[in-house]
PDB file of C-alpha atoms in Angstrom:
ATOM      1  CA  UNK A 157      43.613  10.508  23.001  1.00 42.00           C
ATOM      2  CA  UNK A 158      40.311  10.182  22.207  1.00 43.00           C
ATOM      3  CA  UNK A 159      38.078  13.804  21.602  1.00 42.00           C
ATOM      4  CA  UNK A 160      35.873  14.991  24.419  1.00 44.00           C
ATOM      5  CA  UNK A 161      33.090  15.734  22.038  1.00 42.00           C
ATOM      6  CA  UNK A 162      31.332  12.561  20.826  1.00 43.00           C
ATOM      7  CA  UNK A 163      30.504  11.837  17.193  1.00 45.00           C
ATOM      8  CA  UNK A 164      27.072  11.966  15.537  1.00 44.00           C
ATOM      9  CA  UNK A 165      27.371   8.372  15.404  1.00 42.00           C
ATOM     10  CA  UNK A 166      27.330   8.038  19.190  1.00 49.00           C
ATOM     11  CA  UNK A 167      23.556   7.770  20.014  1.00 46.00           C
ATOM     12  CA  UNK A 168      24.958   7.191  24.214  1.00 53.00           C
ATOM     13  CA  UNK A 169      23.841  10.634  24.803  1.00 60.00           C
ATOM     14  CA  UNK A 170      20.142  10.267  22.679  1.00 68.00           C
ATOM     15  CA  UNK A 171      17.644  11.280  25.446  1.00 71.00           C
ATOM     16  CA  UNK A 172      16.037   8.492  27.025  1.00 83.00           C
ATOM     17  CA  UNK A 173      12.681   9.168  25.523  1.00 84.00           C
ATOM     18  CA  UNK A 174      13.989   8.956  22.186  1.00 85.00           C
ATOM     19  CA  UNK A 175      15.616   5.593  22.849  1.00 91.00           C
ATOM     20  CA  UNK A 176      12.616   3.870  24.300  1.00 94.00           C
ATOM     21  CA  UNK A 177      10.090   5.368  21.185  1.00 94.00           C
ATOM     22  CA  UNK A 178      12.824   3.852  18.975  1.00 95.00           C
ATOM     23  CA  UNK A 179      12.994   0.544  20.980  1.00 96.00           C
ATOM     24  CA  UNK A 180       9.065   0.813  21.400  1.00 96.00           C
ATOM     25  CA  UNK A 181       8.323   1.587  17.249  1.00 97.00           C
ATOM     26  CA  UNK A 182      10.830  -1.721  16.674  1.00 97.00           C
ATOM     27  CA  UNK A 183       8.414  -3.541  18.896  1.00 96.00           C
ATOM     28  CA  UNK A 184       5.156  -2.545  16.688  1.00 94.00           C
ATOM     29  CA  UNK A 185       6.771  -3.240  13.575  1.00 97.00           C
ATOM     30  CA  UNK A 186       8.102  -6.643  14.665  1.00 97.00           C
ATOM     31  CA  UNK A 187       4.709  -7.804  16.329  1.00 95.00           C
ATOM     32  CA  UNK A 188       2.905  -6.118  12.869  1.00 94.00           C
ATOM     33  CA  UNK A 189       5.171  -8.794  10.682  1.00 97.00           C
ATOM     34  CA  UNK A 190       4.505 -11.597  12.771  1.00 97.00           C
ATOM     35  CA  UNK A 191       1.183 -11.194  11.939  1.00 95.00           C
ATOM     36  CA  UNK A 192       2.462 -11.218   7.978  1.00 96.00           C
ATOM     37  CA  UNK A 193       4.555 -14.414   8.544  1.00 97.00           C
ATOM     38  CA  UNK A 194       1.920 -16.410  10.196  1.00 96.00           C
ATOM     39  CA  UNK A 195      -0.556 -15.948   7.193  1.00 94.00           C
ATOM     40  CA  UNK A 196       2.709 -16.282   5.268  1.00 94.00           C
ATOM     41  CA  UNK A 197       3.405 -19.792   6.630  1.00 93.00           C
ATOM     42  CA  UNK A 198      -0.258 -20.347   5.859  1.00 90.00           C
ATOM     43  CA  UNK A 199      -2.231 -19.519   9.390  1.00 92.00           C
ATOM     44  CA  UNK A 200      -5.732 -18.048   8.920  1.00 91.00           C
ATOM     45  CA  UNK A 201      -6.104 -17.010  12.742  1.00 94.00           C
ATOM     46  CA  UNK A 202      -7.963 -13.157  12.646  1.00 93.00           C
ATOM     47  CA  UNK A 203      -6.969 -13.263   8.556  1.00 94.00           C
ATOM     48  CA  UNK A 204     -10.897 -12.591   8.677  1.00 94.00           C
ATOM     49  CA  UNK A 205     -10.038  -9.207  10.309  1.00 95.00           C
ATOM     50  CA  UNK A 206      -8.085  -8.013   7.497  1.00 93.00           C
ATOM     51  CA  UNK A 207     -11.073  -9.539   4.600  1.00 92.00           C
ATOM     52  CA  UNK A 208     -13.183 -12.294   3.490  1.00 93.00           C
ATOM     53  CA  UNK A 209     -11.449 -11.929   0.097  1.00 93.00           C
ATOM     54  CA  UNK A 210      -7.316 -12.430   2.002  1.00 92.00           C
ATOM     55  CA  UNK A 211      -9.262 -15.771   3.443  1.00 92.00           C
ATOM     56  CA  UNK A 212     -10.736 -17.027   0.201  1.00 93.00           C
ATOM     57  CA  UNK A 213      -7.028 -16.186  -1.568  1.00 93.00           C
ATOM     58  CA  UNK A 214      -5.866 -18.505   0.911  1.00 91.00           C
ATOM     59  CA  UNK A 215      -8.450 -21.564   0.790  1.00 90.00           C
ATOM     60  CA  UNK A 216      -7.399 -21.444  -2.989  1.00 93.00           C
ATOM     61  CA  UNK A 217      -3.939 -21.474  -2.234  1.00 89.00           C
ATOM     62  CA  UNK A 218      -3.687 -17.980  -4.679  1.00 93.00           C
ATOM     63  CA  UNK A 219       0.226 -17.921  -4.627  1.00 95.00           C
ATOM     64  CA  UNK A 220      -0.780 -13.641  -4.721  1.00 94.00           C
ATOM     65  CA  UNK A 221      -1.889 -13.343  -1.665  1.00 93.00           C
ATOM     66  CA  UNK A 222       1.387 -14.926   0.142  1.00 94.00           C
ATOM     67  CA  UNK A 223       3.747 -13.268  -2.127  1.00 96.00           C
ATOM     68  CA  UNK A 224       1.380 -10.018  -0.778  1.00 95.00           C
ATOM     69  CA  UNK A 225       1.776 -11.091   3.038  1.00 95.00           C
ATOM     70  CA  UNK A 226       5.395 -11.805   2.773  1.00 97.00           C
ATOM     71  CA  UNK A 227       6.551  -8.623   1.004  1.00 97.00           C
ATOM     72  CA  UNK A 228       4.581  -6.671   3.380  1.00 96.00           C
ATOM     73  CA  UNK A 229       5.943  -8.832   6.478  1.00 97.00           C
ATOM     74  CA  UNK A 230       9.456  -7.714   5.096  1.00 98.00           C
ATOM     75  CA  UNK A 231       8.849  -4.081   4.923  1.00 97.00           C
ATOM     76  CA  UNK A 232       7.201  -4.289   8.619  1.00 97.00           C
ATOM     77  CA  UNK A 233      10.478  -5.378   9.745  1.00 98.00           C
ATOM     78  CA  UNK A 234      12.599  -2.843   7.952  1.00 97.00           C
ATOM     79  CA  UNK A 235      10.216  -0.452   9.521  1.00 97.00           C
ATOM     80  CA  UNK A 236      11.474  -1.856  12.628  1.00 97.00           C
ATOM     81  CA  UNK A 237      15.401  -2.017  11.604  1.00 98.00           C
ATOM     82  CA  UNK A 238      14.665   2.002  10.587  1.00 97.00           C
ATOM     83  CA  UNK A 239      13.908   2.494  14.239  1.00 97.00           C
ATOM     84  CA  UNK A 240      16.608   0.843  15.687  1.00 96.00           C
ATOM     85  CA  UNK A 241      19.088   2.621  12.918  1.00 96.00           C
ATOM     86  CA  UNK A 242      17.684   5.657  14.478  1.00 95.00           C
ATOM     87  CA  UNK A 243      18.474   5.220  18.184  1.00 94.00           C
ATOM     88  CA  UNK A 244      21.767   2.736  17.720  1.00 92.00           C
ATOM     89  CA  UNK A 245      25.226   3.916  16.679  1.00 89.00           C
ATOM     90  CA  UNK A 246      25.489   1.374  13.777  1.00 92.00           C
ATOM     91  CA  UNK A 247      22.560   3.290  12.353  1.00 92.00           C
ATOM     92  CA  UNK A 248      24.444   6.429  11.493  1.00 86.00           C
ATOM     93  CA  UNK A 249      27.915   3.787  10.575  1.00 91.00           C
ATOM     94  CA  UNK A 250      25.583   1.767   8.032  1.00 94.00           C
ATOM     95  CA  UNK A 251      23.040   4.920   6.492  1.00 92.00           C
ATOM     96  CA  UNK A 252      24.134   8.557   5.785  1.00 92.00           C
ATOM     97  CA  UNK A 253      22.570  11.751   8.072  1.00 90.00           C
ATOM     98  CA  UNK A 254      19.812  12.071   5.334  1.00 92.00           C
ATOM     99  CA  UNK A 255      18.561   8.829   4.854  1.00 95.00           C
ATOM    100  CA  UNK A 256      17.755   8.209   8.257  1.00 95.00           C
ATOM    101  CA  UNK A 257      16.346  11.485   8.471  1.00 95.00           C
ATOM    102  CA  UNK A 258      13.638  10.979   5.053  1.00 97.00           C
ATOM    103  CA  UNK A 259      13.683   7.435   5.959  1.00 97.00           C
ATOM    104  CA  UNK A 260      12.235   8.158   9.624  1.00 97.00           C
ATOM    105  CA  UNK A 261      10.261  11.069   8.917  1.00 98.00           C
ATOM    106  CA  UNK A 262       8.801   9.873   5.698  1.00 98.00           C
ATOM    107  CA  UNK A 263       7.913   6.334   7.342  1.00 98.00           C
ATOM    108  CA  UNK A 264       5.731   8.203  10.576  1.00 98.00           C
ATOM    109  CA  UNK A 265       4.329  10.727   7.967  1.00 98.00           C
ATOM    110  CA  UNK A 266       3.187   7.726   5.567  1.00 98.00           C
ATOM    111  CA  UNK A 267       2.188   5.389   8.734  1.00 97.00           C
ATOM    112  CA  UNK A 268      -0.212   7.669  10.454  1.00 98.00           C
ATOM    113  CA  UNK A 269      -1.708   9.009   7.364  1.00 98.00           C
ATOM    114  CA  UNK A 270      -2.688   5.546   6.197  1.00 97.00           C
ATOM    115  CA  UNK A 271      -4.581   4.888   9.332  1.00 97.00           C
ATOM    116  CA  UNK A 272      -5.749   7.921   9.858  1.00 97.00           C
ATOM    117  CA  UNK A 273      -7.424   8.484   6.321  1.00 98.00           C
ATOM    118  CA  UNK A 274      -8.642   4.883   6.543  1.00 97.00           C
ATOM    119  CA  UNK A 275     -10.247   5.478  10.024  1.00 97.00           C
ATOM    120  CA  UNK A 276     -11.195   8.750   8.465  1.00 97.00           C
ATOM    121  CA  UNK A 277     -13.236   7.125   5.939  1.00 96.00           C
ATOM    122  CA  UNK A 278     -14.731   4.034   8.379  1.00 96.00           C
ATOM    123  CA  UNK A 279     -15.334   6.676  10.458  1.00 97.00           C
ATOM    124  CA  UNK A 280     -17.567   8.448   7.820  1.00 97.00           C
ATOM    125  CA  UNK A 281     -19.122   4.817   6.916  1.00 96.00           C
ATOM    126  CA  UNK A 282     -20.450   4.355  10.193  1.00 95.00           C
ATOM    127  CA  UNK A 283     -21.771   8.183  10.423  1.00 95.00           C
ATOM    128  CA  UNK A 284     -23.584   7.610   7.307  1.00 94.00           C
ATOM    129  CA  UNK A 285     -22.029   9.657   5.332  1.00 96.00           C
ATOM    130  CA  UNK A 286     -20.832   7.271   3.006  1.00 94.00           C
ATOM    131  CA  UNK A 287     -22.696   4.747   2.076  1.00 93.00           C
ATOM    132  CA  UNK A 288     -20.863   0.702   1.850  1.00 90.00           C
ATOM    133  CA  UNK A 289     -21.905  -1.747  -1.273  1.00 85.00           C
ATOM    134  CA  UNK A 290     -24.371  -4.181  -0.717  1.00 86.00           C
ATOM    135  CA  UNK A 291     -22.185  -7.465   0.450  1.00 87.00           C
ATOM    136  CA  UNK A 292     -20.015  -5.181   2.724  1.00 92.00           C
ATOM    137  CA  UNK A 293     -17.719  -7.493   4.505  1.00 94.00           C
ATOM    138  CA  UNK A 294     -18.082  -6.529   8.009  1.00 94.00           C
ATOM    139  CA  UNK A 295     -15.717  -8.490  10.099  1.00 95.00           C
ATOM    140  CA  UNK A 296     -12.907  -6.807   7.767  1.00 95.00           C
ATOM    141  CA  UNK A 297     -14.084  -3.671   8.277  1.00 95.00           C
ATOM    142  CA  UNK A 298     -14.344  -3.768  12.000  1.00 96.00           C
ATOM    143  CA  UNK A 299     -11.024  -5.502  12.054  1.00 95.00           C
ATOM    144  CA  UNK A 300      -9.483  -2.947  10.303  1.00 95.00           C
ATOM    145  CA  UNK A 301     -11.353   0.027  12.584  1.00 96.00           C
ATOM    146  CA  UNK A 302     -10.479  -1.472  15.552  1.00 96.00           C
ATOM    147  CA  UNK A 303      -7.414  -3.417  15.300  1.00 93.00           C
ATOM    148  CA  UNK A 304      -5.001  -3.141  12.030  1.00 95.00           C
ATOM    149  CA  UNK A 305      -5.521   0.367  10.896  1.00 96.00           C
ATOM    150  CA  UNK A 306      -5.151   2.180  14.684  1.00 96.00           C
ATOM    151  CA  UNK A 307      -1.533  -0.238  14.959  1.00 94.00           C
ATOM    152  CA  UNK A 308      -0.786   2.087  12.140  1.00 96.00           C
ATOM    153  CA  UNK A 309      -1.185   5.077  13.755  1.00 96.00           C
ATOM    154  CA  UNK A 310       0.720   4.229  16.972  1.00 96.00           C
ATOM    155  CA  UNK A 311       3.399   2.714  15.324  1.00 96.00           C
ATOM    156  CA  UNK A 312       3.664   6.155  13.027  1.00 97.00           C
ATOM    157  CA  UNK A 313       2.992   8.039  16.283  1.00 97.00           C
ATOM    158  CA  UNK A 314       6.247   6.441  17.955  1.00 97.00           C
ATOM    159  CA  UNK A 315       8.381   6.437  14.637  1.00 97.00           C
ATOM    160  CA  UNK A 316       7.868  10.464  14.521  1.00 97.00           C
ATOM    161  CA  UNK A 317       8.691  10.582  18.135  1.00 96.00           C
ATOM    162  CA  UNK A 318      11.946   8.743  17.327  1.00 96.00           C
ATOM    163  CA  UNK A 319      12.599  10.347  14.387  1.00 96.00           C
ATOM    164  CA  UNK A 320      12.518  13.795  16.434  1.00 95.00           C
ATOM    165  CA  UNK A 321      14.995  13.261  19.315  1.00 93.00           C
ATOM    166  CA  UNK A 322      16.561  11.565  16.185  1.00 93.00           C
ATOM    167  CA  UNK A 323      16.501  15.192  14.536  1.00 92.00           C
ATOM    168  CA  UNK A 324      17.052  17.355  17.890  1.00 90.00           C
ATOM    169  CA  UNK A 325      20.315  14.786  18.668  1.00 87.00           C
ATOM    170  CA  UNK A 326      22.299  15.600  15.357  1.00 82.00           C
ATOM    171  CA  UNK A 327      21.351  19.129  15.671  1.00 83.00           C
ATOM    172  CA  UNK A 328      22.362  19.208  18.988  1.00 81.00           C
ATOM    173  CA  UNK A 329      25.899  17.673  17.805  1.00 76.00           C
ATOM    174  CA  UNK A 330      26.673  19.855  14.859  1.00 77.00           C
ATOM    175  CA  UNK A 331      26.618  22.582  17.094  1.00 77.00           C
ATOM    176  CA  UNK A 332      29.019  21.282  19.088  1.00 74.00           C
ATOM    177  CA  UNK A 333      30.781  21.352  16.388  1.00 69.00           C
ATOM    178  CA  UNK A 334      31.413  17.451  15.938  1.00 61.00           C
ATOM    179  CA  UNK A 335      30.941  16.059  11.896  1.00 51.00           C
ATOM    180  CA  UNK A 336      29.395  13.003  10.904  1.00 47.00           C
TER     181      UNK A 336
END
């Protein structure tokens, strides 16, 4: 007979906003890495968002800059594989307690305060209070304002929602008493 009390592994019971952030922050970091593998495979649609220097790389076939997109299309998607951990029972079967729970918190903590300190300091470029070098590339900044650095933010944003019902769940079942 099987106990009444479910295990910490048995996300069933994870309130349903903490499911759909997690399902929701897997969606951002898989649509951020496509983004990676397309310039990856060699596309240069919007790469003129992210810099005029990630486009020249690429018209000189600088083997740097798609080692650089790759790696980082990788770690988008275990960004995305952390989420689902979170929310899906072979999360807590594959990763200890604690590593989800530094993993998940540590990922929206690092997320949003990349975008945010970048935005910070566009945001201080365009109020004049610090002044760009001559040659400013202006298409990357404004593609980074308005399009790369905000995805970081929401995608930190949802990962710290996750990560909390994450947190309130396993509290929730160690006072029920159940183990992990």
């Amino acid at each position: 007979m099987s106990s009444p009390v479910p295990s910490l592994a048995d996300t069933s019971s994870m309130p349903e906003p903490g499911r759909w952030a997690g399902y929701v922050t897997a969606v951002c970091a898989f649509l951020f890495a496509v983004s990676s593998f397309y310039w990856g495979f060699g596309g240069t649609f919007l790469l003129d968002t992210v810099g005029s220097e990630a486009v020249r790389l690429v018209e000189e076939g600088n083997v740097g800059i798609y080692v650089a997109v790759w790696f980082a299309g990788f770690v988008k998607v275990a960004g995305g594989v952390l989420a689902l951990a979170l929310v899906q029972p072979w999360g807590r079967r594959l990763f200890r307690h604690w590593m989800l729970l530094i993993a998940g918190w540590g990922a929206a903590v690092a997320l949003v305060l990349y975008g945010g300190v970048q935005i910070g300091i566009q945001l201080m470029v365009l109020g004049g209070i610090l002044v760009p070098p001559g040659g400013m590339d202006w298409r990357g900044f404004y593609g980074h304002l308005y399009v790369w650095d905000p995805w970081f933010i929401v995608w930190g944003l949802f990962m710290g929602i996750t990560a909390f019902y994450y947190t309130r769940n396993a509290r929730r079942r160690r006072a029920l008493g159940t183990t992990a």
